Amino acid sequence: MRRFALALSLAALSGLAVAQDDAPADPVAGETRVDRETGLPHWRKIHEVFSHSRCANCHVEDERPRWSGAHYGATRIHAFNVQRGGDGSGFGNPGQRCMTCHMETNSPRPHGPPGAPHWHLAPAEMVWWEKSSAEICAQIKDPERNGGRTLAEVADHVREDALVRWGWQPGAGREPAPGSAEETYEAILAWQAAGAPCPDQ
Amino acid sequence: MRLTVDRKQIEINADPDMPLLWALRDLAGVLGPKFGCGIAACGACTVLIDGQPVRSCVTPVGAVEGDVVTIEGLAEGDTLHPVQQAWLEEQVAQCGYCQAGQIMSAVALLEEIDDPTDADIDNAMGGNLCRCGTYPKIRAAIKKAAALKMARA
Ligand code: FES
Ligand code: FES
């Protein structure tokens, strides 16, 4: 994927048109050609999920998860002085961990805390909160900022990880992320097969 | 169902979805942890499970793995835990309702940070509300408890 990004940026630097619909991104055998027309609709689906408040609320750059989205009223930082944690782990601070209140399952009570295994903030470099579609797209393709994953591994993570899957089963009173884990998994693979194009903005 | 609460093994007959707080108070007769909100929004029910603080009002009893310690299990015989001792010396409690939870969070904090700064205290205690506003005394007592604990060690 790095080689692919490099090919793109070299093309841009040398003033060539960046690979469009039917031009191969890289003539090297085994490289996927970039098909924006096919790929971008898949990306839009993925972006709808990643930018949804069920996901983006905990993909923040700073120390504080957000409370936002349909049913939440105005966007707020998470109450109770909840923070990423001094050790940067995303699991909170001594005396008040995320899992002090967030159990492995959703609380059944109105306004009770949602729950899923290993509840924590995503690492700060995986920031989606208030980022553009192009920025999130660049982030998710960058192993330095996606947990060292290939896109196939990103897709697996979305399908398998219990905390990610929670986004589609967030409990009563919370709007789920659009579609399903399986649909998002398939969209990521289809987007990858189309060369993983990113939007301009 | 078998639980270890305050170093004692107890046997209870509970629906696994029952909140731990209900099991402690209604089935095991451990009345130290208090009910304030039932939705992890006040901290009155805080207990430790394997040393980590949890809001027992939202913890399904069936999900409990590990040793539960409540405010009732902190003292060693007649010797109060340093946090309890500091709370007494600073006369923290007003009505007292929130204090069992406050003390448990403070204990958890001091298990990990020997000499907490004001920021460490804020970060640990933000989920423990006190409608009587004893926060300045809580802060002073945590600092005293840290000193007491280090002196005893
Ligand atoms: S009663 Fe558990 S946090 Fe309020
Ligand atoms: S002492 Fe009254 S609620 Fe805290």
mmCIF file of C-alpha atoms and ligand atoms in Angstrom:
data_model
loop_
_atom_site.group_PDB
_atom_site.id
_atom_site.type_symbol
_atom_site.label_atom_id
_atom_site.label_comp_id
_atom_site.label_asym_id
_atom_site.label_seq_id
_atom_site.Cartn_x
_atom_site.Cartn_y
_atom_site.Cartn_z
ATOM 1 C CA MET A 1 0.000 0.000 0.000
ATOM 2 C CA ARG A 2 2.894 2.338 0.709
ATOM 3 C CA ARG A 3 4.301 1.641 -2.762
ATOM 4 C CA PHE A 4 0.896 2.440 -4.183
ATOM 5 C CA ALA A 5 0.759 5.767 -2.336
ATOM 6 C CA LEU A 6 4.273 6.570 -3.458
ATOM 7 C CA ALA A 7 3.360 5.850 -7.075
ATOM 8 C CA LEU A 8 0.458 8.253 -6.766
ATOM 9 C CA SER A 9 2.487 11.040 -5.232
ATOM 10 C CA LEU A 10 5.295 10.630 -7.797
ATOM 11 C CA ALA A 11 2.723 10.900 -10.553
ATOM 12 C CA ALA A 12 1.359 14.055 -8.971
ATOM 13 C CA LEU A 13 4.824 15.549 -8.503
ATOM 14 C CA SER A 14 5.834 14.984 -12.079
ATOM 15 C CA GLY A 15 2.715 16.776 -13.251
ATOM 16 C CA LEU A 16 1.093 13.660 -14.691
ATOM 17 C CA ALA A 17 -2.606 13.182 -14.252
ATOM 18 C CA VAL A 18 -3.262 10.932 -11.283
ATOM 19 C CA ALA A 19 -4.553 7.575 -12.442
ATOM 20 C CA GLN A 20 -8.202 7.834 -13.274
ATOM 21 C CA ASP A 21 -10.884 5.376 -14.319
ATOM 22 C CA ASP A 22 -9.086 3.043 -16.627
ATOM 23 C CA ALA A 23 -5.423 3.967 -16.327
ATOM 24 C CA PRO A 24 -3.380 1.597 -14.187
ATOM 25 C CA ALA A 25 -1.895 3.299 -11.110
ATOM 26 C CA ASP A 26 1.272 1.341 -11.382
ATOM 27 C CA PRO A 27 2.370 -0.883 -14.201
ATOM 28 C CA VAL A 28 4.090 -3.273 -11.810
ATOM 29 C CA ALA A 29 2.441 -6.657 -12.018
ATOM 30 C CA GLY A 30 0.232 -7.375 -9.011
ATOM 31 C CA GLU A 31 -0.585 -3.706 -8.325
ATOM 32 C CA THR A 32 -4.263 -2.916 -8.290
ATOM 33 C CA ARG A 33 -5.351 -0.329 -10.799
ATOM 34 C CA VAL A 34 -7.299 2.565 -9.378
ATOM 35 C CA ASP A 35 -10.863 2.715 -10.518
ATOM 36 C CA ARG A 36 -12.361 5.804 -8.916
ATOM 37 C CA GLU A 37 -15.775 5.346 -10.428
ATOM 38 C CA THR A 38 -16.140 1.906 -8.870
ATOM 39 C CA GLY A 39 -14.150 2.594 -5.730
ATOM 40 C CA LEU A 40 -15.478 5.909 -4.493
ATOM 41 C CA PRO A 41 -19.069 4.730 -3.906
ATOM 42 C CA HIS A 42 -17.619 1.956 -1.723
ATOM 43 C CA TRP A 43 -15.506 4.505 0.114
ATOM 44 C CA ARG A 44 -18.578 6.690 0.696
ATOM 45 C CA LYS A 45 -20.275 3.760 2.432
ATOM 46 C CA ILE A 46 -17.203 3.172 4.578
ATOM 47 C CA HIS A 47 -16.933 6.853 5.398
ATOM 48 C CA GLU A 48 -20.588 7.001 6.457
ATOM 49 C CA VAL A 49 -19.731 4.362 9.047
ATOM 50 C CA PHE A 50 -16.406 5.760 10.219
ATOM 51 C CA SER A 51 -17.733 9.297 10.551
ATOM 52 C CA HIS A 52 -20.908 8.182 12.341
ATOM 53 C CA SER A 53 -21.019 9.317 15.935
ATOM 54 C CA ARG A 54 -21.068 5.708 17.238
ATOM 55 C CA CYS A 55 -17.569 5.368 15.806
ATOM 56 C CA ALA A 56 -16.125 8.890 15.657
ATOM 57 C CA ASN A 57 -17.022 9.775 19.267
ATOM 58 C CA CYS A 58 -14.137 7.601 20.431
ATOM 59 C CA HIS A 59 -11.764 8.219 17.491
ATOM 60 C CA VAL A 60 -10.587 11.573 18.774
ATOM 61 C CA GLU A 61 -7.257 13.316 18.580
ATOM 62 C CA ASP A 62 -7.356 14.765 22.073
ATOM 63 C CA GLU A 63 -7.900 13.217 25.481
ATOM 64 C CA ARG A 64 -11.666 13.307 25.675
ATOM 65 C CA PRO A 65 -14.295 11.056 24.167
ATOM 66 C CA ARG A 66 -17.371 12.860 22.874
ATOM 67 C CA TRP A 67 -21.055 12.462 23.441
ATOM 68 C CA SER A 68 -22.753 13.290 20.176
ATOM 69 C CA GLY A 69 -25.199 12.103 17.575
ATOM 70 C CA ALA A 70 -28.903 11.643 17.154
ATOM 71 C CA HIS A 71 -30.600 11.431 20.593
ATOM 72 C CA TYR A 72 -27.703 13.157 22.326
ATOM 73 C CA GLY A 73 -28.742 16.789 21.895
ATOM 74 C CA ALA A 74 -25.824 19.186 21.652
ATOM 75 C CA THR A 75 -22.364 17.680 21.222
ATOM 76 C CA ARG A 76 -20.523 17.472 24.518
ATOM 77 C CA ILE A 77 -17.318 16.092 25.825
ATOM 78 C CA HIS A 78 -17.879 12.954 27.899
ATOM 79 C CA ALA A 79 -18.927 13.877 31.426
ATOM 80 C CA PHE A 80 -17.095 12.858 34.625
ATOM 81 C CA ASN A 81 -13.732 14.171 33.447
ATOM 82 C CA VAL A 82 -13.188 10.968 31.505
ATOM 83 C CA GLN A 83 -9.855 10.999 29.682
ATOM 84 C CA ARG A 84 -7.711 8.847 27.427
ATOM 85 C CA GLY A 85 -5.320 8.121 30.283
ATOM 86 C CA GLY A 86 -1.906 9.420 31.245
ATOM 87 C CA ASP A 87 -0.231 6.315 29.821
ATOM 88 C CA GLY A 88 -1.859 6.968 26.421
ATOM 89 C CA SER A 89 -3.449 3.522 26.449
ATOM 90 C CA GLY A 90 -6.966 4.811 25.857
ATOM 91 C CA PHE A 91 -8.301 2.848 28.827
ATOM 92 C CA GLY A 92 -8.652 5.835 31.172
ATOM 93 C CA ASN A 93 -6.822 6.851 34.309
ATOM 94 C CA PRO A 94 -6.028 5.138 37.627
ATOM 95 C CA GLY A 95 -9.168 5.376 39.743
ATOM 96 C CA GLN A 96 -11.422 5.866 36.730
ATOM 97 C CA ARG A 97 -10.999 3.495 33.837
ATOM 98 C CA CYS A 98 -13.387 3.321 30.888
ATOM 99 C CA MET A 99 -14.290 -0.124 32.207
ATOM 100 C CA THR A 100 -15.182 1.292 35.598
ATOM 101 C CA CYS A 101 -18.576 2.068 34.045
ATOM 102 C CA HIS A 102 -18.571 0.380 30.619
ATOM 103 C CA MET A 103 -19.135 -3.337 31.047
ATOM 104 C CA GLU A 104 -18.962 -6.032 28.382
ATOM 105 C CA THR A 105 -22.641 -5.559 27.535
ATOM 106 C CA ASN A 106 -24.938 -2.572 27.203
ATOM 107 C CA SER A 107 -26.693 -1.508 30.369
ATOM 108 C CA PRO A 108 -30.366 -2.344 29.905
ATOM 109 C CA ARG A 109 -31.440 0.792 31.803
ATOM 110 C CA PRO A 110 -32.442 4.043 30.080
ATOM 111 C CA HIS A 111 -29.363 6.304 29.908
ATOM 112 C CA GLY A 112 -27.208 3.536 31.355
ATOM 113 C CA PRO A 113 -23.709 3.143 29.897
ATOM 114 C CA PRO A 114 -23.211 1.226 26.673
ATOM 115 C CA GLY A 115 -20.892 -1.741 26.900
ATOM 116 C CA ALA A 116 -18.641 -4.017 24.854
ATOM 117 C CA PRO A 117 -15.433 -5.918 25.626
ATOM 118 C CA HIS A 118 -12.282 -3.857 26.244
ATOM 119 C CA TRP A 119 -14.052 -0.497 26.042
ATOM 120 C CA HIS A 120 -11.460 2.198 25.311
ATOM 121 C CA LEU A 121 -10.538 5.095 23.039
ATOM 122 C CA ALA A 122 -8.937 4.432 19.680
ATOM 123 C CA PRO A 123 -5.280 5.544 19.522
ATOM 124 C CA ALA A 124 -4.974 9.285 18.891
ATOM 125 C CA GLU A 125 -3.403 8.808 15.454
ATOM 126 C CA MET A 126 -6.553 7.025 14.273
ATOM 127 C CA VAL A 127 -8.497 10.251 14.416
ATOM 128 C CA TRP A 128 -11.869 10.470 12.663
ATOM 129 C CA TRP A 129 -13.634 13.052 14.825
ATOM 130 C CA GLU A 130 -14.308 16.172 12.710
ATOM 131 C CA LYS A 131 -11.926 15.003 9.976
ATOM 132 C CA SER A 132 -12.798 15.213 6.278
ATOM 133 C CA SER A 133 -13.520 12.161 4.184
ATOM 134 C CA ALA A 134 -10.159 12.618 2.415
ATOM 135 C CA GLU A 135 -8.316 12.794 5.738
ATOM 136 C CA ILE A 136 -9.979 9.679 7.131
ATOM 137 C CA CYS A 137 -9.314 7.888 3.851
ATOM 138 C CA ALA A 138 -5.605 8.737 3.980
ATOM 139 C CA GLN A 139 -5.451 7.683 7.624
ATOM 140 C CA ILE A 140 -7.053 4.277 7.176
ATOM 141 C CA LYS A 141 -4.665 3.415 4.337
ATOM 142 C CA ASP A 142 -1.580 4.395 6.305
ATOM 143 C CA PRO A 143 -0.171 1.490 8.350
ATOM 144 C CA GLU A 144 1.545 4.040 10.598
ATOM 145 C CA ARG A 145 -1.875 5.314 11.590
ATOM 146 C CA ASN A 146 -4.104 2.257 11.255
ATOM 147 C CA GLY A 147 -2.442 -0.092 13.713
ATOM 148 C CA GLY A 148 -0.054 -1.576 11.131
ATOM 149 C CA ARG A 149 -2.848 -3.191 9.149
ATOM 150 C CA THR A 150 -3.318 -4.019 5.495
ATOM 151 C CA LEU A 151 -6.756 -3.072 4.180
ATOM 152 C CA ALA A 152 -7.768 -6.719 4.341
ATOM 153 C CA GLU A 153 -6.806 -6.664 8.015
ATOM 154 C CA VAL A 154 -8.778 -3.450 8.520
ATOM 155 C CA ALA A 155 -11.777 -5.220 6.992
ATOM 156 C CA ASP A 156 -11.293 -8.230 9.290
ATOM 157 C CA HIS A 157 -10.968 -5.943 12.284
ATOM 158 C CA VAL A 158 -14.263 -4.258 11.431
ATOM 159 C CA ARG A 159 -15.993 -7.611 11.064
ATOM 160 C CA GLU A 160 -14.441 -9.400 14.055
ATOM 161 C CA ASP A 161 -13.653 -6.915 16.810
ATOM 162 C CA ALA A 162 -16.335 -6.900 19.493
ATOM 163 C CA LEU A 163 -15.918 -3.229 20.337
ATOM 164 C CA VAL A 164 -16.131 -2.206 16.666
ATOM 165 C CA ARG A 165 -19.187 -4.419 16.183
ATOM 166 C CA TRP A 166 -20.838 -2.679 19.116
ATOM 167 C CA GLY A 167 -21.334 0.293 16.743
ATOM 168 C CA TRP A 168 -24.172 -1.634 15.145
ATOM 169 C CA GLN A 169 -25.644 -2.846 18.444
ATOM 170 C CA PRO A 170 -25.292 0.248 20.596
ATOM 171 C CA GLY A 171 -28.263 -0.406 22.858
ATOM 172 C CA ALA A 172 -31.569 1.333 23.305
ATOM 173 C CA GLY A 173 -31.687 5.081 22.756
ATOM 174 C CA ARG A 174 -28.622 5.231 20.518
ATOM 175 C CA GLU A 175 -28.635 5.355 16.733
ATOM 176 C CA PRO A 176 -26.579 2.477 15.315
ATOM 177 C CA ALA A 177 -23.896 3.020 12.686
ATOM 178 C CA PRO A 178 -25.310 2.649 9.157
ATOM 179 C CA GLY A 179 -25.483 -0.785 7.510
ATOM 180 C CA SER A 180 -23.798 -3.663 9.276
ATOM 181 C CA ALA A 181 -20.351 -4.955 10.159
ATOM 182 C CA GLU A 182 -20.595 -7.465 7.309
ATOM 183 C CA GLU A 183 -21.614 -4.817 4.754
ATOM 184 C CA THR A 184 -18.770 -2.591 5.879
ATOM 185 C CA TYR A 185 -16.337 -5.502 5.647
ATOM 186 C CA GLU A 186 -17.486 -6.145 2.090
ATOM 187 C CA ALA A 187 -17.307 -2.449 1.192
ATOM 188 C CA ILE A 188 -13.702 -2.267 2.402
ATOM 189 C CA LEU A 189 -12.705 -5.277 0.301
ATOM 190 C CA ALA A 190 -14.541 -3.920 -2.755
ATOM 191 C CA TRP A 191 -12.931 -0.516 -2.245
ATOM 192 C CA GLN A 192 -9.526 -2.149 -1.964
ATOM 193 C CA ALA A 193 -10.174 -4.170 -5.139
ATOM 194 C CA ALA A 194 -10.867 -0.887 -6.929
ATOM 195 C CA GLY A 195 -7.484 0.453 -5.856
ATOM 196 C CA ALA A 196 -8.732 2.159 -2.677
ATOM 197 C CA PRO A 197 -9.260 5.612 -4.178
ATOM 198 C CA CYS A 198 -9.671 8.558 -1.859
ATOM 199 C CA PRO A 199 -11.970 11.499 -2.481
ATOM 200 C CA ASP A 200 -10.495 14.946 -3.108
ATOM 201 C CA GLN A 201 -12.069 16.396 0.024
ATOM 202 C CA MET B 1 -23.366 -18.589 42.301
ATOM 203 C CA ARG B 2 -20.172 -18.122 44.256
ATOM 204 C CA LEU B 3 -18.513 -14.775 44.892
ATOM 205 C CA THR B 4 -15.587 -13.623 46.971
ATOM 206 C CA VAL B 5 -16.637 -10.478 48.787
ATOM 207 C CA ASP B 6 -14.380 -8.779 51.316
ATOM 208 C CA ARG B 7 -12.231 -11.908 51.552
ATOM 209 C CA LYS B 8 -15.205 -14.151 52.325
ATOM 210 C CA GLN B 9 -16.689 -16.736 50.007
ATOM 211 C CA ILE B 10 -20.411 -16.238 49.664
ATOM 212 C CA GLU B 11 -23.032 -18.303 47.935
ATOM 213 C CA ILE B 12 -25.976 -16.488 46.394
ATOM 214 C CA ASN B 13 -28.827 -17.450 44.180
ATOM 215 C CA ALA B 14 -29.044 -14.623 41.661
ATOM 216 C CA ASP B 15 -30.097 -14.035 38.083
ATOM 217 C CA PRO B 16 -26.769 -13.441 36.248
ATOM 218 C CA ASP B 17 -28.148 -10.136 34.916
ATOM 219 C CA MET B 18 -28.804 -8.827 38.413
ATOM 220 C CA PRO B 19 -26.546 -5.846 39.115
ATOM 221 C CA LEU B 20 -23.762 -6.685 41.549
ATOM 222 C CA LEU B 21 -24.998 -3.867 43.796
ATOM 223 C CA TRP B 22 -28.390 -5.569 44.189
ATOM 224 C CA ALA B 23 -26.683 -8.881 44.920
ATOM 225 C CA LEU B 24 -24.432 -7.289 47.533
ATOM 226 C CA ARG B 25 -27.117 -5.296 49.277
ATOM 227 C CA ASP B 26 -30.221 -7.461 48.944
ATOM 228 C CA LEU B 27 -28.777 -10.972 48.876
ATOM 229 C CA ALA B 28 -25.469 -10.774 50.704
ATOM 230 C CA GLY B 29 -26.435 -8.080 53.213
ATOM 231 C CA VAL B 30 -23.396 -5.945 52.395
ATOM 232 C CA LEU B 31 -24.906 -2.497 52.808
ATOM 233 C CA GLY B 32 -21.750 -0.360 52.527
ATOM 234 C CA PRO B 33 -22.019 0.292 48.779
ATOM 235 C CA LYS B 34 -24.876 2.726 48.142
ATOM 236 C CA PHE B 35 -27.456 3.114 45.413
ATOM 237 C CA GLY B 36 -27.596 6.592 43.925
ATOM 238 C CA CYS B 37 -28.513 6.430 40.249
ATOM 239 C CA GLY B 38 -28.302 2.857 38.927
ATOM 240 C CA ILE B 39 -26.695 4.033 35.669
ATOM 241 C CA ALA B 40 -23.025 4.615 36.541
ATOM 242 C CA ALA B 41 -23.608 8.345 36.819
ATOM 243 C CA CYS B 42 -22.830 9.055 40.480
ATOM 244 C CA GLY B 43 -20.232 6.628 41.829
ATOM 245 C CA ALA B 44 -21.999 5.830 45.131
ATOM 246 C CA CYS B 45 -21.935 2.095 44.391
ATOM 247 C CA THR B 46 -18.212 1.857 43.567
ATOM 248 C CA VAL B 47 -16.459 -1.345 44.631
ATOM 249 C CA LEU B 48 -13.176 -2.907 43.566
ATOM 250 C CA ILE B 49 -12.899 -6.059 41.513
ATOM 251 C CA ASP B 50 -9.328 -7.345 41.538
ATOM 252 C CA GLY B 51 -8.249 -3.873 42.591
ATOM 253 C CA GLN B 52 -9.986 -1.990 39.779
ATOM 254 C CA PRO B 53 -12.913 0.313 40.550
ATOM 255 C CA VAL B 54 -16.291 -0.596 39.060
ATOM 256 C CA ARG B 55 -19.769 0.816 39.423
ATOM 257 C CA SER B 56 -21.545 -2.154 40.891
ATOM 258 C CA CYS B 57 -24.974 -0.830 39.849
ATOM 259 C CA VAL B 58 -24.180 -1.610 36.188
ATOM 260 C CA THR B 59 -22.047 -4.720 36.689
ATOM 261 C CA PRO B 60 -24.034 -7.874 35.948
ATOM 262 C CA VAL B 61 -23.299 -10.199 38.852
ATOM 263 C CA GLY B 62 -22.890 -13.070 36.397
ATOM 264 C CA ALA B 63 -19.991 -11.217 34.766
ATOM 265 C CA VAL B 64 -18.016 -10.836 37.992
ATOM 266 C CA GLU B 65 -14.702 -12.658 37.880
ATOM 267 C CA GLY B 66 -12.303 -11.859 40.651
ATOM 268 C CA ASP B 67 -12.343 -10.675 44.210
ATOM 269 C CA VAL B 68 -14.865 -8.031 45.168
ATOM 270 C CA VAL B 69 -13.811 -5.547 47.830
ATOM 271 C CA THR B 70 -16.338 -3.120 49.260
ATOM 272 C CA ILE B 71 -15.920 -0.352 51.803
ATOM 273 C CA GLU B 72 -16.655 -3.024 54.435
ATOM 274 C CA GLY B 73 -13.557 -5.008 53.545
ATOM 275 C CA LEU B 74 -10.978 -2.234 53.609
ATOM 276 C CA ALA B 75 -10.019 -2.308 57.278
ATOM 277 C CA GLU B 76 -7.672 -5.004 58.591
ATOM 278 C CA GLY B 77 -9.318 -5.956 61.870
ATOM 279 C CA ASP B 78 -9.417 -2.774 63.940
ATOM 280 C CA THR B 79 -6.913 -0.975 61.744
ATOM 281 C CA LEU B 80 -8.561 1.336 59.282
ATOM 282 C CA HIS B 81 -7.281 1.564 55.739
ATOM 283 C CA PRO B 82 -5.148 4.726 55.355
ATOM 284 C CA VAL B 83 -7.853 6.232 53.165
ATOM 285 C CA GLN B 84 -10.506 5.629 55.847
ATOM 286 C CA GLN B 85 -8.181 7.029 58.489
ATOM 287 C CA ALA B 86 -7.512 10.154 56.441
ATOM 288 C CA TRP B 87 -11.242 10.585 55.799
ATOM 289 C CA LEU B 88 -11.838 10.538 59.554
ATOM 290 C CA GLU B 89 -9.010 12.925 60.306
ATOM 291 C CA GLU B 90 -10.134 15.378 57.629
ATOM 292 C CA GLN B 91 -13.793 14.954 58.655
ATOM 293 C CA VAL B 92 -14.743 14.632 55.010
ATOM 294 C CA ALA B 93 -18.295 13.363 55.282
ATOM 295 C CA GLN B 94 -21.254 15.684 55.312
ATOM 296 C CA CYS B 95 -24.358 13.521 54.853
ATOM 297 C CA GLY B 96 -22.003 10.673 53.961
ATOM 298 C CA TYR B 97 -24.097 9.073 51.275
ATOM 299 C CA CYS B 98 -21.510 9.328 48.520
ATOM 300 C CA GLN B 99 -18.515 8.602 50.708
ATOM 301 C CA ALA B 100 -18.275 4.832 50.439
ATOM 302 C CA GLY B 101 -17.916 5.283 46.688
ATOM 303 C CA GLN B 102 -15.511 8.200 47.038
ATOM 304 C CA ILE B 103 -13.286 6.175 49.338
ATOM 305 C CA MET B 104 -13.218 3.175 46.986
ATOM 306 C CA SER B 105 -12.149 5.343 44.038
ATOM 307 C CA ALA B 106 -9.485 6.975 46.202
ATOM 308 C CA VAL B 107 -8.217 3.535 47.250
ATOM 309 C CA ALA B 108 -7.997 2.491 43.596
ATOM 310 C CA LEU B 109 -6.128 5.680 42.746
ATOM 311 C CA LEU B 110 -3.564 5.177 45.527
ATOM 312 C CA GLU B 111 -3.025 1.569 44.497
ATOM 313 C CA GLU B 112 -1.542 2.887 41.268
ATOM 314 C CA ILE B 113 -0.208 6.322 42.118
ATOM 315 C CA ASP B 114 1.520 6.686 45.495
ATOM 316 C CA ASP B 115 1.633 10.445 45.580
ATOM 317 C CA PRO B 116 -1.119 11.805 43.322
ATOM 318 C CA THR B 117 -1.113 15.350 41.958
ATOM 319 C CA ASP B 118 -4.267 17.460 41.856
ATOM 320 C CA ALA B 119 -4.690 16.401 38.222
ATOM 321 C CA ASP B 120 -4.388 12.706 39.156
ATOM 322 C CA ILE B 121 -7.071 13.246 41.792
ATOM 323 C CA ASP B 122 -9.360 15.033 39.328
ATOM 324 C CA ASN B 123 -8.877 12.261 36.792
ATOM 325 C CA ALA B 124 -9.697 9.524 39.293
ATOM 326 C CA MET B 125 -12.596 11.166 41.087
ATOM 327 C CA GLY B 126 -14.590 12.821 38.283
ATOM 328 C CA GLY B 127 -17.232 10.099 38.310
ATOM 329 C CA ASN B 128 -17.906 10.316 42.047
ATOM 330 C CA LEU B 129 -20.425 13.034 42.714
ATOM 331 C CA CYS B 130 -21.093 14.611 46.102
ATOM 332 C CA ARG B 131 -24.271 16.596 46.427
ATOM 333 C CA CYS B 132 -22.955 18.052 49.702
ATOM 334 C CA GLY B 133 -19.908 19.457 47.908
ATOM 335 C CA THR B 134 -17.201 17.875 50.029
ATOM 336 C CA TYR B 135 -14.726 17.974 47.149
ATOM 337 C CA PRO B 136 -12.069 20.166 48.818
ATOM 338 C CA LYS B 137 -12.031 17.851 51.836
ATOM 339 C CA ILE B 138 -11.854 14.805 49.585
ATOM 340 C CA ARG B 139 -8.778 16.268 47.900
ATOM 341 C CA ALA B 140 -7.125 17.032 51.237
ATOM 342 C CA ALA B 141 -7.952 13.561 52.556
ATOM 343 C CA ILE B 142 -6.495 11.826 49.521
ATOM 344 C CA LYS B 143 -3.243 13.713 50.035
ATOM 345 C CA LYS B 144 -3.235 12.810 53.705
ATOM 346 C CA ALA B 145 -4.021 9.176 52.875
ATOM 347 C CA ALA B 146 -1.092 9.082 50.454
ATOM 348 C CA ALA B 147 1.221 10.288 53.230
ATOM 349 C CA LEU B 148 -0.246 7.836 55.764
ATOM 350 C CA LYS B 149 0.080 4.963 53.350
ATOM 351 C CA MET B 150 3.692 5.769 52.555
ATOM 352 C CA ALA B 151 4.466 6.150 56.270
ATOM 353 C CA ARG B 152 3.002 2.705 56.971
ATOM 354 C CA ALA B 153 4.804 1.023 54.091
HETATM 355 S S1 FES C 1 -25.525 3.992 41.876
HETATM 356 FE FE1 FES C 1 -23.915 3.229 40.690
HETATM 357 S S2 FES C 1 -23.015 4.971 39.872
HETATM 358 FE FE2 FES C 1 -24.779 5.746 40.842
HETATM 359 S S1 FES C 2 -21.347 13.822 51.705
HETATM 360 FE FE1 FES C 2 -23.402 14.074 51.113
HETATM 361 S S2 FES C 2 -23.399 13.402 49.066
HETATM 362 FE FE2 FES C 2 -21.330 13.474 49.538
#
